[in-house]
PDB file of C-alpha atoms in Angstrom:
ATOM      1  CA  MET A  29       2.411 -13.238  -0.322  1.00 81.00           C
ATOM      2  CA  PRO A  30       5.776 -12.081   1.370  1.00 91.00           C
ATOM      3  CA  ILE A  31       7.051 -14.368   5.056  1.00 91.00           C
ATOM      4  CA  LEU A  32       8.614 -12.446   7.661  1.00 92.00           C
ATOM      5  CA  THR A  33      10.971 -15.253   9.629  1.00 91.00           C
ATOM      6  CA  LEU A  34      11.610 -14.032  12.489  1.00 92.00           C
ATOM      7  CA  ARG A  35      15.346 -14.948  14.200  1.00 90.00           C
ATOM      8  CA  PHE A  36      17.080 -14.406  17.724  1.00 87.00           C
ATOM      9  CA  LYS A  37      20.178 -13.323  16.321  1.00 81.00           C
ATOM     10  CA  LYS A  38      21.768 -13.779  13.027  1.00 73.00           C
ATOM     11  CA  ASP A  39      22.205 -17.513  12.283  1.00 72.00           C
ATOM     12  CA  GLU A  40      20.251 -18.316  15.236  1.00 75.00           C
ATOM     13  CA  LYS A  41      17.272 -21.144  14.829  1.00 82.00           C
ATOM     14  CA  LYS A  42      13.540 -19.330  13.536  1.00 87.00           C
ATOM     15  CA  ILE A  43      11.499 -18.421  16.198  1.00 89.00           C
ATOM     16  CA  GLY A  44       8.637 -17.833  13.522  1.00 92.00           C
ATOM     17  CA  GLU A  45       7.064 -17.256  10.030  1.00 93.00           C
ATOM     18  CA  TYR A  46       4.715 -14.381   9.517  1.00 94.00           C
ATOM     19  CA  PRO A  47       2.727 -14.013   5.990  1.00 93.00           C
ATOM     20  CA  ILE A  48       1.935 -10.657   5.378  1.00 92.00           C
ATOM     21  CA  GLN A  49      -1.607 -10.650   3.112  1.00 89.00           C
ATOM     22  CA  LYS A  50      -1.896  -7.825   0.738  1.00 88.00           C
ATOM     23  CA  GLY A  51      -4.228  -4.701   1.804  1.00 89.00           C
ATOM     24  CA  MET A  52      -3.263  -5.708   5.227  1.00 92.00           C
ATOM     25  CA  SER A  53      -0.721  -4.333   7.863  1.00 94.00           C
ATOM     26  CA  LEU A  54       1.673  -6.557  10.115  1.00 95.00           C
ATOM     27  CA  SER A  55       2.622  -4.401  13.706  1.00 96.00           C
ATOM     28  CA  ILE A  56       5.955  -5.500  15.250  1.00 96.00           C
ATOM     29  CA  GLY A  57       6.638  -4.822  19.004  1.00 96.00           C
ATOM     30  CA  ARG A  58       6.701  -6.227  22.923  1.00 96.00           C
ATOM     31  CA  LEU A  59       3.061  -5.838  23.797  1.00 96.00           C
ATOM     32  CA  ASP A  60       0.660  -8.728  23.542  1.00 96.00           C
ATOM     33  CA  ASP A  61      -1.726  -6.700  20.953  1.00 97.00           C
ATOM     34  CA  ASN A  62       1.164  -6.957  18.167  1.00 96.00           C
ATOM     35  CA  ASP A  63       0.808  -9.225  15.050  1.00 96.00           C
ATOM     36  CA  ILE A  64       4.965 -10.441  16.059  1.00 94.00           C
ATOM     37  CA  VAL A  65       4.905 -10.068  19.581  1.00 96.00           C
ATOM     38  CA  ILE A  66       9.018  -9.774  20.478  1.00 94.00           C
ATOM     39  CA  GLU A  67       9.400  -9.789  24.148  1.00 92.00           C
ATOM     40  CA  ASN A  68      12.575  -8.405  24.812  1.00 91.00           C
ATOM     41  CA  LEU A  69      13.217  -4.479  26.515  1.00 92.00           C
ATOM     42  CA  ALA A  70      15.196  -3.218  24.128  1.00 92.00           C
ATOM     43  CA  VAL A  71      11.942  -3.362  21.986  1.00 95.00           C
ATOM     44  CA  SER A  72       9.351  -0.912  22.479  1.00 96.00           C
ATOM     45  CA  GLY A  73       5.491  -1.540  23.106  1.00 96.00           C
ATOM     46  CA  HIS A  74       4.667  -0.554  19.112  1.00 97.00           C
ATOM     47  CA  HIS A  75       7.952  -0.702  17.438  1.00 97.00           C
ATOM     48  CA  ALA A  76       7.847  -1.018  13.844  1.00 97.00           C
ATOM     49  CA  LYS A  77       4.675  -1.913  11.168  1.00 97.00           C
ATOM     50  CA  VAL A  78       5.098  -3.322   7.934  1.00 96.00           C
ATOM     51  CA  ASP A  79       1.862  -1.920   5.113  1.00 95.00           C
ATOM     52  CA  SER A  80       1.091  -3.672   2.009  1.00 92.00           C
ATOM     53  CA  VAL A  81       0.954  -0.502  -0.849  1.00 92.00           C
ATOM     54  CA  GLY A  82      -0.274  -1.963  -3.774  1.00 88.00           C
ATOM     55  CA  ASP A  83       2.408  -5.114  -4.532  1.00 86.00           C
ATOM     56  CA  LYS A  84       4.698  -3.586  -2.201  1.00 91.00           C
ATOM     57  CA  PHE A  85       5.423  -3.393   1.534  1.00 94.00           C
ATOM     58  CA  LEU A  86       6.548  -0.667   3.604  1.00 95.00           C
ATOM     59  CA  ILE A  87       8.147  -0.929   6.914  1.00 96.00           C
ATOM     60  CA  THR A  88       7.887   2.435   9.240  1.00 96.00           C
ATOM     61  CA  ASP A  89       9.892   2.904  12.587  1.00 96.00           C
ATOM     62  CA  LEU A  90       6.624   4.102  15.129  1.00 96.00           C
ATOM     63  CA  ASN A  91       8.988   6.199  17.109  1.00 94.00           C
ATOM     64  CA  SER A  92      10.809   3.718  18.664  1.00 94.00           C
ATOM     65  CA  LYS A  93      12.973   3.920  21.283  1.00 93.00           C
ATOM     66  CA  ASN A  94      15.785   1.817  19.781  1.00 94.00           C
ATOM     67  CA  GLY A  95      15.166   2.430  16.012  1.00 94.00           C
ATOM     68  CA  THR A  96      13.956   0.155  13.500  1.00 95.00           C
ATOM     69  CA  PHE A  97      17.271  -1.088  10.995  1.00 96.00           C
ATOM     70  CA  VAL A  98      17.476  -2.568   7.472  1.00 95.00           C
ATOM     71  CA  ASN A  99      20.396  -4.176   6.261  1.00 94.00           C
ATOM     72  CA  GLU A 100      22.056  -2.945   9.334  1.00 92.00           C
ATOM     73  CA  GLN A 101      21.054   1.054   8.152  1.00 93.00           C
ATOM     74  CA  GLN A 102      18.584   2.895  10.821  1.00 94.00           C
ATOM     75  CA  ILE A 103      15.884   3.872   8.722  1.00 94.00           C
ATOM     76  CA  LEU A 104      14.074   7.132   9.934  1.00 93.00           C
ATOM     77  CA  GLN A 105      11.520   7.183   7.000  1.00 95.00           C
ATOM     78  CA  PRO A 106       9.385   4.411   5.922  1.00 96.00           C
ATOM     79  CA  HIS A 107      11.624   2.005   3.544  1.00 96.00           C
ATOM     80  CA  TRP A 108      10.317  -0.064   0.549  1.00 96.00           C
ATOM     81  CA  LEU A 109      11.516  -3.849   1.336  1.00 95.00           C
ATOM     82  CA  LYS A 110      12.701  -5.808  -1.031  1.00 94.00           C
ATOM     83  CA  HIS A 111      13.353  -9.745  -0.727  1.00 93.00           C
ATOM     84  CA  GLY A 112      16.508 -10.636   0.870  1.00 92.00           C
ATOM     85  CA  GLU A 113      16.597  -7.773   3.215  1.00 95.00           C
ATOM     86  CA  ILE A 114      17.104  -7.865   6.965  1.00 94.00           C
ATOM     87  CA  ILE A 115      15.110  -5.843   9.396  1.00 95.00           C
ATOM     88  CA  ILE A 116      16.796  -5.952  12.849  1.00 93.00           C
ATOM     89  CA  ILE A 117      14.562  -4.897  16.148  1.00 94.00           C
ATOM     90  CA  GLY A 118      16.926  -5.021  19.354  1.00 91.00           C
ATOM     91  CA  LYS A 119      18.587  -8.163  19.105  1.00 90.00           C
ATOM     92  CA  HIS A 120      16.218  -9.650  16.390  1.00 94.00           C
ATOM     93  CA  TYR A 121      16.191 -10.816  13.108  1.00 94.00           C
ATOM     94  CA  LEU A 122      13.259 -10.276  10.506  1.00 94.00           C
ATOM     95  CA  VAL A 123      14.212 -11.524   7.387  1.00 94.00           C
ATOM     96  CA  PHE A 124      11.469 -10.624   4.554  1.00 95.00           C
ATOM     97  CA  HIS A 125      11.427 -12.734   1.654  1.00 93.00           C
ATOM     98  CA  TYR A 126       8.864 -13.743  -1.025  1.00 88.00           C
ATOM     99  CA  LEU A 127       7.678 -17.516  -1.766  1.00 82.00           C
ATOM    100  CA  ALA A 128      10.111 -18.623  -5.124  1.00 74.00           C
ATOM    101  CA  GLU A 129       6.962 -19.068  -7.017  1.00 70.00           C
ATOM    102  CA  GLU A 130       5.269 -15.207  -5.767  1.00 70.00           C
ATOM    103  CA  MET A 131       9.220 -13.490  -6.746  1.00 69.00           C
ATOM    104  CA  PRO A 132       7.956  -9.955  -8.049  1.00 64.00           C
ATOM    105  CA  PRO A 133       9.514  -8.451 -11.152  1.00 56.00           C
ATOM    106  CA  GLU A 134      11.923  -6.270 -11.103  1.00 61.00           C
ATOM    107  CA  ASP A 135      10.475  -3.025 -12.187  1.00 54.00           C
ATOM    108  CA  ASP A 136      10.221   0.695 -10.780  1.00 52.00           C
ATOM    109  CA  ALA A 137       6.965   1.300 -11.372  1.00 48.00           C
ATOM    110  CA  GLY A 138       7.101   2.326  -7.590  1.00 52.00           C
ATOM    111  CA  ALA A 139      10.258   4.371  -8.212  1.00 52.00           C
ATOM    112  CA  MET A 140       8.012   7.288  -9.268  1.00 51.00           C
ATOM    113  CA  GLN A 141       5.830   7.326  -6.136  1.00 57.00           C
ATOM    114  CA  GLN A 142       9.028   8.041  -4.717  1.00 61.00           C
ATOM    115  CA  THR A 143      10.551  11.408  -3.614  1.00 61.00           C
ATOM    116  CA  MET A 144      14.152  11.837  -5.082  1.00 57.00           C
ATOM    117  CA  VAL A 145      16.613  13.423  -2.533  1.00 58.00           C
ATOM    118  CA  MET A 146      18.839  16.391  -4.537  1.00 56.00           C
ATOM    119  CA  ASP A 147      21.845  17.201  -3.846  1.00 61.00           C
ATOM    120  CA  THR A 148      21.638  20.650  -2.233  1.00 68.00           C
ATOM    121  CA  GLU A 149      24.627  22.671  -3.263  1.00 71.00           C
ATOM    122  CA  ASN A 150      23.368  22.071  -6.773  1.00 64.00           C
ATOM    123  CA  TYR A 151      19.680  23.012  -5.767  1.00 61.00           C
ATOM    124  CA  ARG A 152      20.784  25.898  -4.458  1.00 69.00           C
ATOM    125  CA  LYS A 153      22.577  26.918  -7.164  1.00 67.00           C
ATOM    126  CA  MET A 154      19.600  26.441  -9.362  1.00 66.00           C
ATOM    127  CA  MET A 155      17.070  28.371  -7.497  1.00 67.00           C
ATOM    128  CA  GLU A 156      19.568  31.580  -7.557  1.00 73.00           C
ATOM    129  CA  LYS A 157      20.072  31.363 -10.761  1.00 66.00           C
ATOM    130  CA  SER A 158      16.102  31.140 -11.617  1.00 65.00           C
ATOM    131  CA  ALA A 159      15.680  33.813  -8.830  1.00 67.00           C
ATOM    132  CA  ALA A 160      18.253  35.956 -10.671  1.00 68.00           C
ATOM    133  CA  ALA A 161      16.604  34.905 -14.077  1.00 62.00           C
ATOM    134  CA  SER A 162      13.372  35.984 -12.448  1.00 61.00           C
ATOM    135  CA  LYS A 163      14.618  39.484 -10.777  1.00 64.00           C
ATOM    136  CA  ALA A 164      16.350  40.195 -14.581  1.00 61.00           C
ATOM    137  CA  LYS A 165      12.802  39.993 -16.172  1.00 59.00           C
ATOM    138  CA  GLU A 166      11.400  42.045 -13.661  1.00 61.00           C
ATOM    139  CA  THR A 167      13.989  45.068 -13.593  1.00 61.00           C
ATOM    140  CA  GLY A 168      15.241  44.832 -17.231  1.00 62.00           C
ATOM    141  CA  GLU A 169      18.887  44.001 -16.068  1.00 57.00           C
ATOM    142  CA  PRO A 170      20.587  41.464 -18.564  1.00 59.00           C
ATOM    143  CA  LEU A 171      21.763  38.528 -16.962  1.00 56.00           C
ATOM    144  CA  GLY A 172      25.475  38.243 -16.083  1.00 58.00           C
ATOM    145  CA  TYR A 173      26.022  42.323 -15.889  1.00 54.00           C
ATOM    146  CA  TYR A 174      26.711  43.869 -12.111  1.00 55.00           C
ATOM    147  CA  PRO A 175      25.813  48.141 -12.461  1.00 56.00           C
ATOM    148  CA  PHE A 176      28.376  50.217 -10.408  1.00 57.00           C
ATOM    149  CA  TYR A 177      27.693  53.906  -9.652  1.00 58.00           C
ATOM    150  CA  GLN A 178      30.388  56.234 -10.552  1.00 60.00           C
ATOM    151  CA  GLU A 179      30.416  60.002 -10.671  1.00 63.00           C
ATOM    152  CA  GLY A 180      26.898  59.821  -9.468  1.00 60.00           C
ATOM    153  CA  LYS A 181      26.196  57.544 -12.852  1.00 59.00           C
ATOM    154  CA  GLU A 182      24.916  54.340 -13.744  1.00 56.00           C
ATOM    155  CA  ARG A 183      27.586  52.319 -15.467  1.00 56.00           C
ATOM    156  CA  TRP A 184      27.585  48.803 -16.692  1.00 54.00           C
ATOM    157  CA  SER A 185      30.016  46.404 -16.372  1.00 50.00           C
TER     158      SER A 185
END
């Protein structure tokens, strides 16, 4: 099972270690009903949570006021945690790590479950081509030709 190691600032001494059981969740926040309590005004009452999903672990920001960061990048949607990644909440650091004997194999089996982000410009072009091809089938117009009118007659260019 992986462990979250809590530190105040990056190189400060360890405050605590929190194992994450498979099939369980850990809540992180300032209030006492959280699994990991961080007593700091920069931390929301219910700031974030880590969920076990199969053999992987997912961190989600719970609409906190100051945000949740992984490796200094704010997460705006749930993020799959990898060994050694650093979660930053306020001035506190949580290092996500597996014990040496528990290291998961490096595979991308979970990647097929994630939605790919597409380049919007290329996506728009593909959609336009698809719409044009669909319209051509419906109207019988050949692709790549634009009809124009001259003296009341339709001509193809």
